[in-house]
mmCIF file of C-alpha atoms in Angstrom:
data_model
loop_
_atom_site.group_PDB
_atom_site.id
_atom_site.type_symbol
_atom_site.label_atom_id
_atom_site.label_comp_id
_atom_site.label_asym_id
_atom_site.label_seq_id
_atom_site.Cartn_x
_atom_site.Cartn_y
_atom_site.Cartn_z
ATOM 1 C CA MET A 1 -34.941 -11.048 -250.293
ATOM 2 C CA ILE A 2 -34.931 -14.218 -248.190
ATOM 3 C CA THR A 3 -38.410 -15.076 -246.883
ATOM 4 C CA SER A 4 -37.201 -16.867 -243.738
ATOM 5 C CA LYS A 5 -35.117 -13.853 -242.677
ATOM 6 C CA LEU A 6 -38.086 -11.522 -243.157
ATOM 7 C CA VAL A 7 -40.321 -13.825 -241.106
ATOM 8 C CA TRP A 8 -37.707 -14.070 -238.370
ATOM 9 C CA PHE A 9 -37.318 -10.282 -238.370
ATOM 10 C CA ASP A 10 -41.084 -9.854 -237.914
ATOM 11 C CA ILE A 11 -41.183 -12.400 -235.083
ATOM 12 C CA LYS A 12 -38.341 -10.642 -233.268
ATOM 13 C CA LYS A 13 -40.075 -7.326 -233.879
ATOM 14 C CA LEU A 14 -43.228 -8.673 -232.250
ATOM 15 C CA HIS A 15 -41.400 -9.957 -229.191
ATOM 16 C CA VAL A 16 -39.484 -6.745 -228.506
ATOM 17 C CA SER A 17 -42.549 -4.537 -228.951
ATOM 18 C CA TRP A 18 -44.361 -3.366 -225.815
ATOM 19 C CA PHE A 19 -47.580 -3.260 -227.857
ATOM 20 C CA THR A 20 -47.558 -7.053 -228.229
ATOM 21 C CA TYR A 21 -47.564 -7.634 -224.479
ATOM 22 C CA LEU A 22 -50.026 -4.819 -223.831
ATOM 23 C CA SER A 23 -52.400 -6.312 -226.408
ATOM 24 C CA LEU A 24 -52.280 -9.740 -224.780
ATOM 25 C CA LEU A 25 -52.730 -8.215 -221.324
ATOM 26 C CA LEU A 26 -55.718 -6.124 -222.406
ATOM 27 C CA SER A 27 -57.277 -9.245 -223.926
ATOM 28 C CA VAL A 28 -57.053 -11.366 -220.769
ATOM 29 C CA VAL A 29 -58.256 -8.725 -218.287
ATOM 30 C CA PRO A 30 -61.978 -8.836 -219.299
ATOM 31 C CA ALA A 31 -61.874 -12.648 -219.364
ATOM 32 C CA TYR A 32 -60.472 -12.881 -215.845
ATOM 33 C CA GLY A 33 -62.990 -10.261 -214.748
ATOM 34 C CA ILE A 34 -65.801 -12.590 -215.786
ATOM 35 C CA ALA A 35 -64.062 -15.523 -214.098
ATOM 36 C CA TYR A 36 -63.902 -13.477 -210.888
ATOM 37 C CA ALA A 37 -67.615 -12.629 -211.210
ATOM 38 C CA ILE A 38 -68.476 -16.331 -211.582
ATOM 39 C CA LYS A 39 -66.387 -17.313 -208.564
ATOM 40 C CA ASN A 40 -67.129 -14.527 -206.106
ATOM 41 C CA LEU A 41 -70.293 -12.762 -207.274
ATOM 42 C CA ASN A 42 -72.331 -15.773 -208.397
ATOM 43 C CA GLY A 43 -72.437 -14.404 -211.919
ATOM 44 C CA PRO A 44 -74.682 -16.344 -214.348
ATOM 45 C CA PHE A 45 -71.785 -17.047 -216.718
ATOM 46 C CA ASN A 46 -69.879 -20.033 -218.097
ATOM 47 C CA ILE A 47 -66.631 -20.770 -219.928
ATOM 48 C CA TYR A 48 -68.049 -19.401 -223.183
ATOM 49 C CA HIS A 49 -68.618 -16.022 -221.556
ATOM 50 C CA ILE A 50 -64.967 -16.050 -220.501
ATOM 51 C CA THR A 51 -63.742 -16.772 -224.038
ATOM 52 C CA SER A 52 -66.175 -14.203 -225.443
ATOM 53 C CA PHE A 53 -64.828 -11.502 -223.153
ATOM 54 C CA TYR A 54 -61.311 -12.498 -224.165
ATOM 55 C CA ALA A 55 -62.382 -11.962 -227.786
ATOM 56 C CA LEU A 56 -63.904 -8.586 -226.907
ATOM 57 C CA LEU A 57 -60.477 -6.971 -227.338
ATOM 58 C CA GLY A 58 -58.424 -9.966 -228.452
ATOM 59 C CA SER A 59 -60.202 -10.248 -231.810
ATOM 60 C CA ILE A 60 -59.437 -6.598 -232.612
ATOM 61 C CA LEU A 61 -55.916 -6.453 -231.217
ATOM 62 C CA CYS A 62 -54.692 -9.615 -232.967
ATOM 63 C CA VAL A 63 -55.652 -8.068 -236.307
ATOM 64 C CA ILE A 64 -54.144 -4.676 -235.464
ATOM 65 C CA LEU A 65 -50.921 -6.298 -234.303
ATOM 66 C CA SER A 66 -50.687 -8.373 -237.482
ATOM 67 C CA MET A 67 -51.494 -5.436 -239.746
ATOM 68 C CA ARG A 68 -48.631 -3.478 -238.231
ATOM 69 C CA LEU A 69 -46.237 -5.978 -239.807
ATOM 70 C CA PHE A 70 -46.931 -4.386 -243.195
ATOM 71 C CA THR A 71 -48.472 -1.004 -242.365
ATOM 72 C CA ASP A 72 -45.235 0.065 -240.659
ATOM 73 C CA ASP A 73 -43.459 -0.500 -243.971
ATOM 74 C CA ILE A 74 -46.118 1.545 -245.785
ATOM 75 C CA HIS A 75 -45.850 4.344 -243.229
ATOM 76 C CA ASN A 76 -42.046 4.391 -243.389
ATOM 77 C CA GLU A 77 -42.180 4.340 -247.201
ATOM 78 C CA ILE A 78 -39.690 1.500 -247.642
ATOM 79 C CA LEU A 79 -41.785 -0.659 -249.969
ATOM 80 C CA THR A 80 -40.095 0.847 -253.024
ATOM 81 C CA LEU A 81 -36.796 -0.631 -251.841
ATOM 82 C CA LEU A 82 -38.311 -3.988 -250.929
ATOM 83 C CA PHE A 83 -40.340 -4.321 -254.132
ATOM 84 C CA ASN A 84 -37.578 -3.698 -256.661
ATOM 85 C CA LYS A 85 -38.259 -7.177 -258.055
ATOM 86 C CA LYS A 86 -41.627 -8.846 -258.592
ATOM 87 C CA GLU A 87 -40.346 -12.046 -256.988
ATOM 88 C CA ASN A 88 -39.618 -10.042 -253.820
ATOM 89 C CA ARG A 89 -43.249 -8.940 -253.706
ATOM 90 C CA LYS A 90 -44.435 -12.549 -253.584
ATOM 91 C CA LYS A 91 -41.931 -13.356 -250.846
ATOM 92 C CA TYR A 92 -42.991 -10.272 -248.886
ATOM 93 C CA LEU A 93 -46.678 -11.251 -248.978
ATOM 94 C CA PHE A 94 -45.891 -14.818 -247.935
ATOM 95 C CA ALA A 95 -43.708 -13.577 -245.047
ATOM 96 C CA LYS A 96 -46.458 -11.267 -243.793
ATOM 97 C CA PHE A 97 -48.960 -14.101 -244.064
ATOM 98 C CA ILE A 98 -46.716 -16.317 -241.921
ATOM 99 C CA GLY A 99 -46.381 -13.410 -239.478
ATOM 100 C CA ALA A 100 -50.176 -13.170 -239.239
ATOM 101 C CA ILE A 101 -50.409 -16.906 -238.551
ATOM 102 C CA TYR A 102 -47.850 -16.472 -235.772
ATOM 103 C CA VAL A 103 -49.822 -13.621 -234.195
ATOM 104 C CA GLY A 104 -52.995 -15.716 -234.376
ATOM 105 C CA PHE A 105 -51.088 -18.540 -232.722
ATOM 106 C CA LEU A 106 -49.973 -16.198 -229.904
ATOM 107 C CA PHE A 107 -53.521 -15.041 -229.230
ATOM 108 C CA GLY A 108 -54.838 -18.610 -229.522
ATOM 109 C CA ILE A 109 -52.270 -19.909 -227.039
ATOM 110 C CA THR A 110 -53.064 -17.058 -224.660
ATOM 111 C CA CYS A 111 -56.785 -17.836 -224.932
ATOM 112 C CA THR A 112 -56.018 -21.493 -224.200
ATOM 113 C CA LEU A 113 -54.030 -20.497 -221.102
ATOM 114 C CA VAL A 114 -56.969 -18.368 -219.967
ATOM 115 C CA ILE A 115 -59.283 -21.360 -220.437
ATOM 116 C CA ILE A 116 -56.979 -23.742 -218.546
ATOM 117 C CA SER A 117 -56.462 -21.335 -215.647
ATOM 118 C CA SER A 118 -60.204 -20.584 -215.497
ATOM 119 C CA GLU A 119 -60.919 -24.318 -215.395
ATOM 120 C CA GLN A 120 -58.654 -24.702 -212.384
ATOM 121 C CA TYR A 121 -59.955 -21.537 -210.714
ATOM 122 C CA LEU A 122 -63.647 -22.304 -211.207
ATOM 123 C CA LYS A 123 -63.549 -26.120 -211.259
ATOM 124 C CA ILE A 124 -65.469 -26.261 -214.544
ATOM 125 C CA ASN A 125 -65.153 -28.146 -217.835
ATOM 126 C CA ALA A 126 -63.913 -26.227 -220.900
ATOM 127 C CA ASP A 127 -65.442 -28.682 -223.386
ATOM 128 C CA ASN A 128 -62.173 -29.198 -225.250
ATOM 129 C CA LEU A 129 -61.774 -25.588 -226.356
ATOM 130 C CA TYR A 130 -57.957 -25.681 -226.217
ATOM 131 C CA LEU A 131 -57.207 -26.653 -229.816
ATOM 132 C CA LYS A 132 -60.240 -24.799 -231.158
ATOM 133 C CA SER A 133 -58.970 -21.548 -229.668
ATOM 134 C CA ILE A 134 -55.615 -21.842 -231.411
ATOM 135 C CA ILE A 135 -57.032 -22.860 -234.785
ATOM 136 C CA ASN A 136 -59.783 -20.247 -234.732
ATOM 137 C CA TYR A 137 -57.513 -17.337 -233.889
ATOM 138 C CA ILE A 138 -55.075 -18.380 -236.619
ATOM 139 C CA LEU A 139 -57.906 -18.480 -239.176
ATOM 140 C CA PHE A 140 -59.452 -15.245 -237.889
ATOM 141 C CA THR A 141 -56.185 -13.322 -238.012
ATOM 142 C CA SER A 142 -55.177 -14.745 -241.392
ATOM 143 C CA PHE A 143 -58.480 -13.781 -243.001
ATOM 144 C CA TYR A 144 -58.503 -10.177 -241.821
ATOM 145 C CA VAL A 145 -54.807 -9.546 -242.437
ATOM 146 C CA LEU A 146 -55.024 -10.816 -246.017
ATOM 147 C CA LEU A 147 -58.186 -8.788 -246.561
ATOM 148 C CA PHE A 148 -56.570 -5.545 -245.455
ATOM 149 C CA PHE A 149 -53.273 -6.383 -247.110
ATOM 150 C CA TYR A 150 -55.228 -6.567 -250.352
ATOM 151 C CA PHE A 151 -56.814 -3.187 -249.642
ATOM 152 C CA SER A 152 -53.380 -1.731 -248.852
ATOM 153 C CA THR A 153 -52.085 -2.622 -252.309
ATOM 154 C CA PHE A 154 -54.184 0.169 -253.791
ATOM 155 C CA TYR A 155 -55.094 2.300 -250.750
ATOM 156 C CA ARG A 156 -52.197 3.238 -248.464
ATOM 157 C CA LYS A 157 -53.704 5.514 -245.832
ATOM 158 C CA VAL A 158 -52.614 3.501 -242.797
ATOM 159 C CA THR A 159 -54.840 5.213 -240.229
ATOM 160 C CA VAL A 160 -57.939 4.715 -242.379
ATOM 161 C CA LEU A 161 -57.100 1.034 -242.861
ATOM 162 C CA PHE A 162 -56.906 0.546 -239.091
ATOM 163 C CA VAL A 163 -60.200 2.366 -238.521
ATOM 164 C CA ILE A 164 -61.973 0.270 -241.155
ATOM 165 C CA ALA A 165 -60.479 -2.918 -239.681
ATOM 166 C CA VAL A 166 -61.714 -2.090 -236.177
ATOM 167 C CA LEU A 167 -65.188 -1.145 -237.427
ATOM 168 C CA SER A 168 -65.464 -4.269 -239.582
ATOM 169 C CA ILE A 169 -64.811 -6.459 -236.535
ATOM 170 C CA SER A 170 -66.631 -4.566 -233.793
ATOM 171 C CA PHE A 171 -69.459 -2.738 -235.588
ATOM 172 C CA LEU A 172 -70.256 -4.301 -238.971
ATOM 173 C CA PRO A 173 -71.596 -7.677 -237.687
ATOM 174 C CA ASN A 174 -73.982 -5.912 -235.288
ATOM 175 C CA LEU A 175 -75.160 -3.614 -238.072
ATOM 176 C CA ILE A 176 -75.820 -6.593 -240.339
ATOM 177 C CA MET A 177 -77.578 -8.471 -237.535
ATOM 178 C CA THR A 178 -79.878 -5.492 -236.957
ATOM 179 C CA ALA A 179 -80.699 -5.374 -240.664
ATOM 180 C CA ILE A 180 -81.467 -9.115 -240.680
ATOM 181 C CA ASP A 181 -83.698 -8.840 -237.607
ATOM 182 C CA SER A 182 -85.623 -5.998 -239.235
ATOM 183 C CA LYS A 183 -86.532 -8.312 -242.151
ATOM 184 C CA MET A 184 -84.902 -6.026 -244.705
ATOM 185 C CA PHE A 185 -83.625 -8.908 -246.838
ATOM 186 C CA PRO A 186 -85.287 -11.954 -248.409
ATOM 187 C CA ASP A 187 -84.427 -15.340 -246.923
ATOM 188 C CA ILE A 188 -81.957 -16.280 -249.660
ATOM 189 C CA VAL A 189 -79.973 -13.082 -249.076
ATOM 190 C CA VAL A 190 -79.984 -13.679 -245.321
ATOM 191 C CA LYS A 191 -78.620 -17.193 -245.863
ATOM 192 C CA ILE A 192 -75.793 -15.834 -248.038
ATOM 193 C CA ILE A 193 -74.956 -13.147 -245.469
ATOM 194 C CA GLU A 194 -74.883 -15.679 -242.640
ATOM 195 C CA TYR A 195 -72.206 -17.655 -244.488
ATOM 196 C CA THR A 196 -70.043 -14.601 -245.156
ATOM 197 C CA PRO A 197 -66.818 -14.548 -243.058
ATOM 198 C CA LEU A 198 -67.135 -10.809 -242.411
ATOM 199 C CA TYR A 199 -70.373 -11.627 -240.606
ATOM 200 C CA PHE A 200 -69.831 -14.925 -238.804
ATOM 201 C CA LEU A 201 -66.130 -14.699 -237.862
ATOM 202 C CA PRO A 202 -66.440 -11.757 -235.421
ATOM 203 C CA ILE A 203 -69.663 -13.152 -233.981
ATOM 204 C CA LYS A 204 -68.400 -16.681 -233.331
ATOM 205 C CA ILE A 205 -64.726 -16.090 -232.452
ATOM 206 C CA GLY A 206 -65.763 -15.704 -228.807
ATOM 207 C CA SER A 207 -67.779 -18.923 -228.505
ATOM 208 C CA HIS A 208 -65.666 -20.899 -231.040
ATOM 209 C CA ASN A 209 -68.782 -22.738 -232.254
ATOM 210 C CA PHE A 210 -67.979 -22.651 -235.968
ATOM 211 C CA THR A 211 -69.685 -25.213 -238.168
ATOM 212 C CA SER A 212 -67.811 -27.400 -240.623
ATOM 213 C CA MET A 213 -69.182 -25.322 -243.499
ATOM 214 C CA GLU A 214 -67.938 -22.121 -241.877
ATOM 215 C CA TYR A 215 -64.454 -23.608 -241.523
ATOM 216 C CA ILE A 216 -64.467 -24.553 -245.213
ATOM 217 C CA ILE A 217 -65.696 -21.110 -246.272
ATOM 218 C CA THR A 218 -63.044 -19.412 -244.139
ATOM 219 C CA LEU A 219 -60.236 -21.542 -245.567
ATOM 220 C CA LEU A 220 -61.409 -20.954 -249.141
ATOM 221 C CA SER A 221 -61.690 -17.228 -248.443
ATOM 222 C CA ILE A 222 -58.130 -17.140 -247.111
ATOM 223 C CA VAL A 223 -56.850 -18.921 -250.237
ATOM 224 C CA PHE A 224 -58.825 -16.536 -252.462
ATOM 225 C CA LEU A 225 -57.542 -13.447 -250.618
ATOM 226 C CA PHE A 226 -53.971 -14.712 -250.843
ATOM 227 C CA PHE A 227 -54.215 -15.125 -254.608
ATOM 228 C CA ILE A 228 -55.895 -11.783 -255.304
ATOM 229 C CA SER A 229 -53.378 -10.065 -253.014
ATOM 230 C CA THR A 230 -50.561 -11.675 -254.977
ATOM 231 C CA TYR A 231 -52.143 -10.569 -258.257
ATOM 232 C CA SER A 232 -52.682 -7.017 -256.992
ATOM 233 C CA ILE A 233 -49.241 -6.559 -255.463
ATOM 234 C CA LEU A 234 -47.590 -7.626 -258.743
ATOM 235 C CA ARG A 235 -49.563 -5.056 -260.746
ATOM 236 C CA GLN A 236 -49.144 -2.015 -258.497
ATOM 237 C CA ASP A 237 -46.473 0.628 -258.872
ATOM 238 C CA TYR A 238 -44.398 1.352 -255.765
#
């Protein structure tokens, strides 16, 4: 198995898939809806509302699109052929990780284009969100794809994986926030939860206001998930 060929195959697969373009379109529609409301309906919104509404679907769809790079192989039951050598398993994981970075880059670039066009349309300042959008979507996508790749090494029900992924992005942070507001946890536990990527990534991907500590935690989490995924994929029987 040649890693570069697998990466190139995934990239071509993304660009010929109608789901890729539909996902990007569905992500920009809410954002432009808010931009229209600001311009024509005197809506009390700003550029951060636009990026947040982009993330409303964009944060979920970028993960789903990236997960399909390996869940399609699970569904089609071709992993046995691909994983005939342990070295191939490492190359496969690395290729899917690069694919996830590419998907994050696509959604980050699209978010940046939404920001630029909204700036021109509304005559407002985007506060230098261009580069942040690209970096944040790459980190966001990489984290969740590695997390669910790890889960897929020992649980291969594709539909369930997608459902859990959607709920972990759209529902889990709100559930945790409700628990925090209800004073269920002591302060030290709340502080730990607030610095957990599963909590802060979905909440802040819309506003892009990550702290330096949150960037460090996310990067370390991605490295950790990559290593435990490598360990798990080498030990599983396919």
